[in-house]
XYZ file of C-alpha atoms in Angstrom:
471
model
C -38.533 -6.688 -16.532
C -39.279 -4.562 -13.717
C -38.025 -0.434 -14.586
C -37.411 1.789 -11.996
C -39.559 4.599 -13.181
C -39.556 7.007 -10.597
C -35.610 7.707 -10.750
C -35.955 7.458 -14.530
C -38.480 9.805 -15.104
C -36.624 12.460 -12.644
C -33.301 12.324 -14.731
C -35.008 12.527 -18.039
C -37.178 15.322 -17.707
C -34.099 17.660 -16.083
C -32.377 16.496 -19.422
C -35.396 17.559 -21.338
C -35.907 21.110 -19.245
C -32.038 21.599 -20.246
C -33.190 20.964 -24.019
C -35.354 23.356 -23.769
C -33.751 26.234 -22.197
C -31.093 26.004 -24.462
C -33.255 25.419 -27.981
C -34.942 29.028 -26.913
C -31.382 30.554 -27.662
C -31.001 30.914 -31.074
C -27.028 31.200 -32.584
C -27.157 34.877 -33.316
C -29.205 37.146 -35.346
C -30.023 35.956 -38.700
C -31.614 37.230 -42.313
C -33.694 35.059 -44.419
C -35.711 35.174 -47.582
C -37.553 32.918 -49.502
C -35.089 31.130 -51.456
C -31.666 31.401 -48.970
C -31.234 29.527 -45.774
C -30.245 31.363 -42.494
C -26.438 32.711 -43.618
C -25.156 31.013 -40.114
C -26.059 27.814 -41.468
C -24.412 28.387 -45.004
C -21.102 27.486 -45.342
C -19.455 27.549 -48.993
C -18.698 23.950 -50.729
C -15.540 22.311 -49.874
C -14.643 24.457 -47.565
C -12.012 23.218 -44.853
C -12.560 22.004 -41.377
C -12.132 25.529 -40.093
C -15.301 26.694 -41.483
C -17.268 23.910 -39.252
C -17.681 23.259 -35.471
C -16.407 19.949 -35.178
C -15.697 19.210 -31.766
C -18.822 18.914 -29.506
C -19.875 16.996 -26.381
C -22.390 15.300 -25.098
C -24.176 13.975 -21.379
C -26.993 11.226 -20.816
C -28.454 9.581 -18.574
C -31.098 6.575 -18.677
C -31.511 2.756 -18.031
C -28.744 0.097 -17.828
C -30.055 -3.203 -17.792
C -28.074 -6.827 -18.181
C -31.468 -7.567 -21.035
C -30.449 -6.821 -24.670
C -32.516 -7.006 -27.653
C -30.299 -9.791 -29.402
C -30.997 -11.610 -26.168
C -28.794 -11.848 -23.288
C -26.229 -14.729 -21.470
C -27.184 -12.410 -18.442
C -30.601 -13.952 -18.575
C -29.255 -17.131 -18.713
C -27.346 -16.760 -15.544
C -30.025 -14.906 -13.433
C -33.229 -15.548 -14.558
C -34.953 -11.881 -13.281
C -32.753 -8.816 -15.064
C -33.373 -5.470 -13.263
C -33.100 -2.185 -14.719
C -30.955 0.722 -13.108
C -29.839 4.439 -13.869
C -26.864 4.720 -15.932
C -25.207 7.751 -16.920
C -22.376 8.666 -19.069
C -20.876 11.819 -21.548
C -18.322 11.787 -24.566
C -16.518 14.018 -26.374
C -16.564 13.809 -30.597
C -14.705 15.084 -33.137
C -16.250 15.347 -36.407
C -14.243 14.070 -39.809
C -16.470 14.443 -42.513
C -20.649 15.390 -42.213
C -21.065 11.975 -41.657
C -18.269 10.166 -40.071
C -16.613 11.000 -36.545
C -14.623 9.612 -33.898
C -16.151 9.886 -30.109
C -14.500 9.376 -26.827
C -17.319 7.961 -24.581
C -17.822 7.460 -20.526
C -20.287 5.269 -18.944
C -21.272 4.867 -15.279
C -23.945 3.007 -13.123
C -25.456 -0.123 -12.162
C -26.168 -3.186 -13.092
C -28.925 -5.612 -11.131
C -30.681 -8.928 -11.452
C -32.157 -11.732 -9.602
C -32.693 -15.587 -9.439
C -29.811 -17.374 -10.352
C -29.628 -20.517 -12.873
C -29.174 -23.872 -11.213
C -25.659 -25.002 -10.633
C -24.186 -28.457 -11.650
C -26.028 -29.663 -8.577
C -29.152 -28.695 -9.212
C -29.233 -25.842 -6.439
C -29.660 -21.732 -7.229
C -26.296 -20.706 -5.695
C -27.435 -16.888 -5.298
C -30.466 -14.820 -5.429
C -29.199 -11.472 -6.664
C -26.226 -10.097 -8.187
C -25.699 -5.859 -7.660
C -23.015 -5.141 -10.129
C -21.242 -1.218 -9.727
C -19.903 -0.251 -13.269
C -17.552 2.253 -11.318
C -16.263 3.708 -15.093
C -15.991 2.572 -18.537
C -14.098 4.513 -21.691
C -14.173 3.593 -25.054
C -13.232 5.019 -28.571
C -16.002 4.606 -31.220
C -16.862 5.224 -34.532
C -19.919 7.260 -35.258
C -21.727 7.135 -38.835
C -24.579 9.628 -39.096
C -26.822 8.359 -41.501
C -29.774 10.505 -44.072
C -27.973 13.897 -43.689
C -28.123 14.947 -47.486
C -31.165 16.248 -49.434
C -31.576 19.095 -51.844
C -33.883 20.954 -50.216
C -32.725 21.090 -46.307
C -29.509 22.937 -45.428
C -29.463 20.535 -42.648
C -31.832 17.768 -41.629
C -34.139 17.869 -38.269
C -33.388 14.188 -37.954
C -30.298 12.242 -37.722
C -29.774 8.700 -37.506
C -26.648 7.311 -36.507
C -24.867 3.815 -35.967
C -21.301 3.710 -33.455
C -19.109 0.662 -32.993
C -16.013 0.620 -31.008
C -14.006 -0.697 -28.297
C -12.625 0.160 -24.853
C -11.941 -0.780 -21.359
C -14.347 -0.661 -18.139
C -13.775 -0.786 -14.406
C -16.830 -3.101 -12.372
C -17.491 -4.619 -9.095
C -19.680 -7.581 -9.038
C -21.143 -8.283 -5.269
C -23.561 -11.253 -5.260
C -26.173 -12.394 -2.717
C -26.352 -16.047 -2.016
C -29.629 -18.014 -1.454
C -29.229 -17.497 2.672
C -28.717 -13.918 2.358
C -24.592 -13.650 2.572
C -23.299 -10.775 0.751
C -19.822 -11.348 -0.788
C -17.613 -9.882 -3.616
C -17.463 -12.086 -6.532
C -13.506 -11.282 -6.538
C -11.756 -11.439 -3.193
C -8.615 -9.498 -4.754
C -8.116 -6.235 -5.870
C -11.173 -5.046 -3.365
C -13.538 -7.186 -5.773
C -13.024 -4.510 -8.392
C -12.318 -6.143 -11.837
C -11.299 -3.972 -15.169
C -11.976 -5.679 -18.638
C -12.094 -4.932 -22.482
C -15.754 -4.467 -24.053
C -17.110 -3.762 -27.223
C -20.041 -0.727 -27.352
C -22.130 -1.317 -30.336
C -25.041 1.379 -30.655
C -27.745 3.149 -32.936
C -30.036 6.429 -31.962
C -31.514 9.594 -33.428
C -30.329 12.946 -32.522
C -32.795 15.658 -32.933
C -31.690 19.382 -34.048
C -33.533 21.426 -31.268
C -30.988 24.533 -32.050
C -27.947 25.707 -33.158
C -25.253 23.357 -32.342
C -27.847 21.526 -29.791
C -29.257 18.237 -30.300
C -31.392 15.787 -28.402
C -30.081 11.985 -28.417
C -31.951 9.114 -28.243
C -29.910 6.126 -28.579
C -29.603 2.606 -27.776
C -26.175 0.788 -26.716
C -25.409 -2.977 -26.181
C -21.987 -3.858 -24.624
C -20.241 -6.851 -25.409
C -17.969 -7.916 -22.339
C -14.565 -9.938 -23.258
C -15.778 -12.047 -20.470
C -18.710 -13.790 -18.096
C -17.566 -11.778 -14.781
C -20.114 -9.101 -14.915
C -22.982 -10.835 -12.661
C -20.471 -12.911 -10.801
C -21.563 -16.182 -11.822
C -19.943 -18.167 -14.703
C -23.317 -20.036 -16.226
C -23.128 -21.128 -19.608
C -20.379 -20.748 -22.311
C -21.302 -17.237 -23.623
C -19.795 -13.774 -22.475
C -21.401 -11.134 -20.732
C -23.536 -8.216 -22.410
C -25.718 -5.677 -21.504
C -27.871 -2.598 -22.681
C -27.924 1.159 -22.143
C -30.962 2.859 -23.207
C -30.613 6.577 -22.834
C -31.859 10.133 -23.892
C -29.201 13.040 -23.414
C -28.435 16.686 -25.214
C -25.800 17.095 -27.664
C -23.752 20.439 -27.487
C -21.362 21.640 -30.421
C -18.129 23.624 -29.380
C -17.040 26.389 -31.510
C -18.085 29.843 -32.224
C -21.480 29.741 -32.890
C -21.684 32.041 -35.904
C -20.450 28.086 -37.509
C -23.036 25.173 -38.434
C -22.058 21.747 -36.998
C -20.478 19.650 -39.393
C -22.384 16.577 -37.856
C -25.711 18.252 -39.234
C -24.612 19.890 -42.463
C -25.654 18.850 -45.515
C -22.842 19.583 -48.432
C -25.348 18.814 -51.384
C -27.908 21.610 -50.217
C -24.681 24.247 -49.844
C -23.608 23.652 -53.303
C -27.245 24.572 -54.406
C -26.920 27.553 -52.178
C -24.122 28.886 -53.483
C -24.991 28.738 -57.175
C -28.622 30.543 -56.453
C -27.619 33.025 -53.514
C -23.847 34.158 -53.932
C -24.586 37.671 -54.145
C -26.949 37.820 -51.525
C -25.010 35.996 -49.310
C -22.260 38.316 -49.577
C -24.215 41.145 -48.658
C -25.812 39.498 -45.509
C -22.047 38.670 -44.693
C -21.105 42.398 -45.082
C -24.005 43.345 -42.594
C -23.926 40.903 -39.889
C -19.690 42.063 -40.288
C -20.715 45.555 -39.737
C -22.600 44.496 -36.832
C -20.408 42.159 -34.804
C -17.873 45.414 -35.529
C -20.461 47.923 -33.999
C -20.885 45.755 -31.190
C -17.473 44.958 -30.864
C -16.832 48.969 -30.442
C -19.415 49.266 -28.257
C -18.057 47.148 -25.898
C -14.762 48.269 -26.047
C -16.254 51.420 -25.081
C -18.015 50.091 -22.319
C -14.608 48.511 -20.870
C -12.548 51.973 -21.208
C -15.571 53.383 -19.158
C -15.542 50.681 -16.356
C -11.963 50.627 -16.462
C -11.770 54.204 -15.540
C -14.166 54.062 -12.754
C -12.603 50.986 -11.446
C -9.127 52.178 -11.319
C -10.440 55.581 -9.170
C -11.863 53.285 -6.398
C -8.953 50.667 -6.665
C -6.964 52.538 -4.281
C -9.309 52.829 -1.636
C -9.902 49.426 -1.495
C -6.295 48.324 -1.571
C -4.375 50.790 0.627
C -3.262 49.458 3.909
C -1.606 51.664 6.279
C -0.312 49.994 8.817
C 0.626 46.659 6.678
C -1.571 44.369 8.898
C -3.041 42.602 5.601
C -6.591 44.447 6.730
C -7.596 47.642 4.193
C -7.777 50.670 5.787
C -11.718 50.675 4.600
C -12.144 47.899 6.869
C -9.477 48.447 9.649
C -11.125 49.011 12.811
C -7.732 49.323 14.922
C -5.384 51.010 12.840
C -1.619 51.790 13.530
C -1.236 48.203 14.743
C 2.403 47.630 15.289
C 4.587 45.717 13.042
C 4.233 41.956 13.369
C 1.121 42.123 15.581
C -1.038 38.905 14.484
C -4.555 40.593 14.030
C -8.309 39.272 13.445
C -10.105 39.931 9.900
C -11.495 43.710 11.482
C -7.812 44.554 11.790
C -7.375 44.556 15.143
C -4.628 42.466 18.097
C -5.573 38.535 18.649
C -5.399 37.914 22.021
C -2.042 36.040 22.912
C -2.789 32.620 24.231
C -1.036 32.004 27.600
C 0.946 28.812 28.446
C -1.520 26.373 29.958
C 0.000 23.127 31.729
C -1.785 19.857 31.687
C -1.417 17.615 35.350
C -2.581 13.918 35.142
C -4.100 13.015 38.391
C -3.493 9.681 40.414
C -7.379 10.180 40.114
C -7.310 10.558 36.328
C -4.872 7.334 36.163
C -7.172 5.103 37.919
C -10.139 5.841 35.318
C -7.548 4.773 32.786
C -6.663 1.739 34.503
C -10.148 0.850 35.042
C -10.919 0.660 31.408
C -7.918 -1.352 30.818
C -8.760 -3.685 33.207
C -12.282 -4.119 31.859
C -11.615 -3.797 28.051
C -12.547 -7.134 25.844
C -12.714 -7.703 22.281
C -14.868 -10.664 20.608
C -12.215 -13.375 19.521
C -10.413 -12.277 16.640
C -12.241 -8.942 16.296
C -12.118 -5.526 16.740
C -15.964 -5.546 18.686
C -15.776 -4.383 22.037
C -17.788 -5.945 24.620
C -20.784 -4.346 26.474
C -19.349 -4.714 29.675
C -16.518 -2.351 28.605
C -18.222 0.669 27.643
C -18.842 2.044 31.326
C -15.185 2.273 31.893
C -14.663 3.728 28.134
C -17.618 6.521 29.154
C -15.697 7.761 32.151
C -12.293 7.988 30.078
C -14.518 9.894 27.159
C -15.903 12.522 29.507
C -12.408 12.895 31.603
C -10.965 13.547 28.018
C -13.612 16.130 27.601
C -13.385 17.991 31.051
C -9.809 18.220 31.095
C -8.888 18.245 27.249
C -6.361 15.851 28.143
C -4.444 13.752 25.099
C -4.933 9.905 24.743
C -2.717 7.541 22.794
C -4.147 4.080 21.845
C -1.415 1.446 21.378
C -2.653 -2.232 19.964
C -0.793 -5.245 20.583
C -1.598 -9.041 19.819
C 0.514 -11.896 21.088
C 2.110 -14.185 17.652
C -0.635 -16.229 17.102
C -1.325 -16.093 13.300
C 0.241 -13.900 10.388
C 2.131 -10.812 11.372
C -0.276 -9.399 8.645
C -3.054 -10.106 10.133
C -1.842 -9.541 13.719
C -1.129 -5.898 12.760
C -4.035 -5.549 11.168
C -6.531 -6.710 14.357
C -3.920 -4.222 16.406
C -5.115 -1.208 14.554
C -8.279 -2.154 13.995
C -8.692 -2.550 17.941
C -6.958 0.541 18.846
C -9.427 2.453 16.019
C -12.506 0.687 17.611
C -11.835 2.547 21.073
C -10.918 5.774 19.362
C -13.978 5.666 17.349
C -16.108 4.928 20.748
C -14.474 7.794 22.390
C -15.093 10.480 19.718
C -18.824 9.006 19.694
C -19.012 9.827 23.126
C -17.824 13.879 22.759
C -14.053 13.387 22.904
C -12.133 15.480 20.672
C -10.631 13.114 17.367
C -7.595 15.081 16.976
C -6.417 14.464 20.831
C -6.775 10.985 20.148
C -4.064 8.865 18.566
C -4.468 4.996 17.618
C -1.966 3.120 16.696
C -1.055 -0.315 15.853
C 2.155 -2.665 16.454
C 0.809 -6.388 16.097
C 2.975 -9.128 17.729
C 6.527 -6.681 17.266
C 6.196 -5.321 20.982
C 5.356 -8.377 23.491
C 5.669 -7.938 27.319
C 5.769 -11.629 27.968
C 6.908 -14.927 26.706
C 4.234 -16.361 24.071
C 5.078 -19.537 24.597
C 2.529 -19.608 27.404
C -0.777 -19.226 27.373
C -0.676 -16.704 29.790
C 2.142 -15.097 28.077
C 0.246 -14.265 24.931
C -3.233 -13.579 27.287
C -0.971 -10.882 28.305
C 0.417 -9.874 25.108
C -3.173 -9.351 23.993
C -3.402 -5.656 24.904
C -4.293 -1.997 24.432
C -2.327 0.464 26.173
C -3.589 3.713 27.423
C -1.068 6.850 27.303
C -2.643 9.902 28.773
C -1.279 13.519 28.404
């Protein structure tokens, strides 16, 4: 399997750099002794959930691939699974030190080459590309081995996850002759389905409330549609190997419940109750003193702000520009001004006249206008006339309405879309030549406004038209 190492290395390096930044920032100043853990890591035994940080968020990035450690029926569908970048995040509520519930998000791309042969012995597809637009799941998170007599919290927390959710994705297939198409022809090719994520990993304590997350997840999909090729009898699955960071939410003076060791907290309570009380009083007094100093500084800043506020808000002439920035004071009431407070020039009414010569340019463009059969592609010999129309719009700042029409051959819906697409194609070309897009309107009427009978070939030809209205 050929991994895209450059993209993965950049992504993982950025996440690790973020982890190092947070790892250098401690929660707060801690007092320690030879027998007592840092005060902020200690919580009395049997304390309620409000003594901990129980909410956390995580971000991650890594490798998405149809290959899994359990084997994969994707590998049976396509013989050469590829690796692509994936990214995700989650929010977690820790219920117990070893159990939590988390809501996950995952997105990215899956790819594989060389499909297995079909019943005729032919390999119909050379490649599939599936964009995982989103996936949302709810999982149980079980933290292992975070109970130890000697350590208040472990440096490494192994974990397992199991859940269920829904995912939205879009498979695109490339046939052996190079044709590209959506697997599903409806809903713009998008599919929404149920899946079961199963994962395992390790979290490393970088700093209080910051963990490095290394994980691997296999996603079992309730269908055989992920790669767009129904081969074999099993459902699809894919894996996500990731690295990320987890950040605990809440007061930084509280430990994270997921890394908390309830057994060690009972030992600490027994050995150092008096010392913890002293440390608590000292920390509280330090915090009070800091808050007092902060309040004094706020009062000083507020007094200085009030003294200068009037200077920056006074607007004597009421034109919306403070006097300190007003270069044209005493502007009469109701006068529109610019950012400097000076009156804006009054626009004069300008009439636009369309001459006979202008109409001749437009008529010539209509006469030479042709599209490919059943398409909105403008033929090359029509472009010089359209160039003249674009220059006319630029020179005289005219407005132009484009109205597309068709005959009654085919469905009304298809004719309406074709007429709209052809009008839009002309508009797009004129804008590409410098015309003002806001002055060009493109509308499609389909077969609803014939100007000749659709019962004859000549009448139908007349009805297939794009009308130009210059004004």
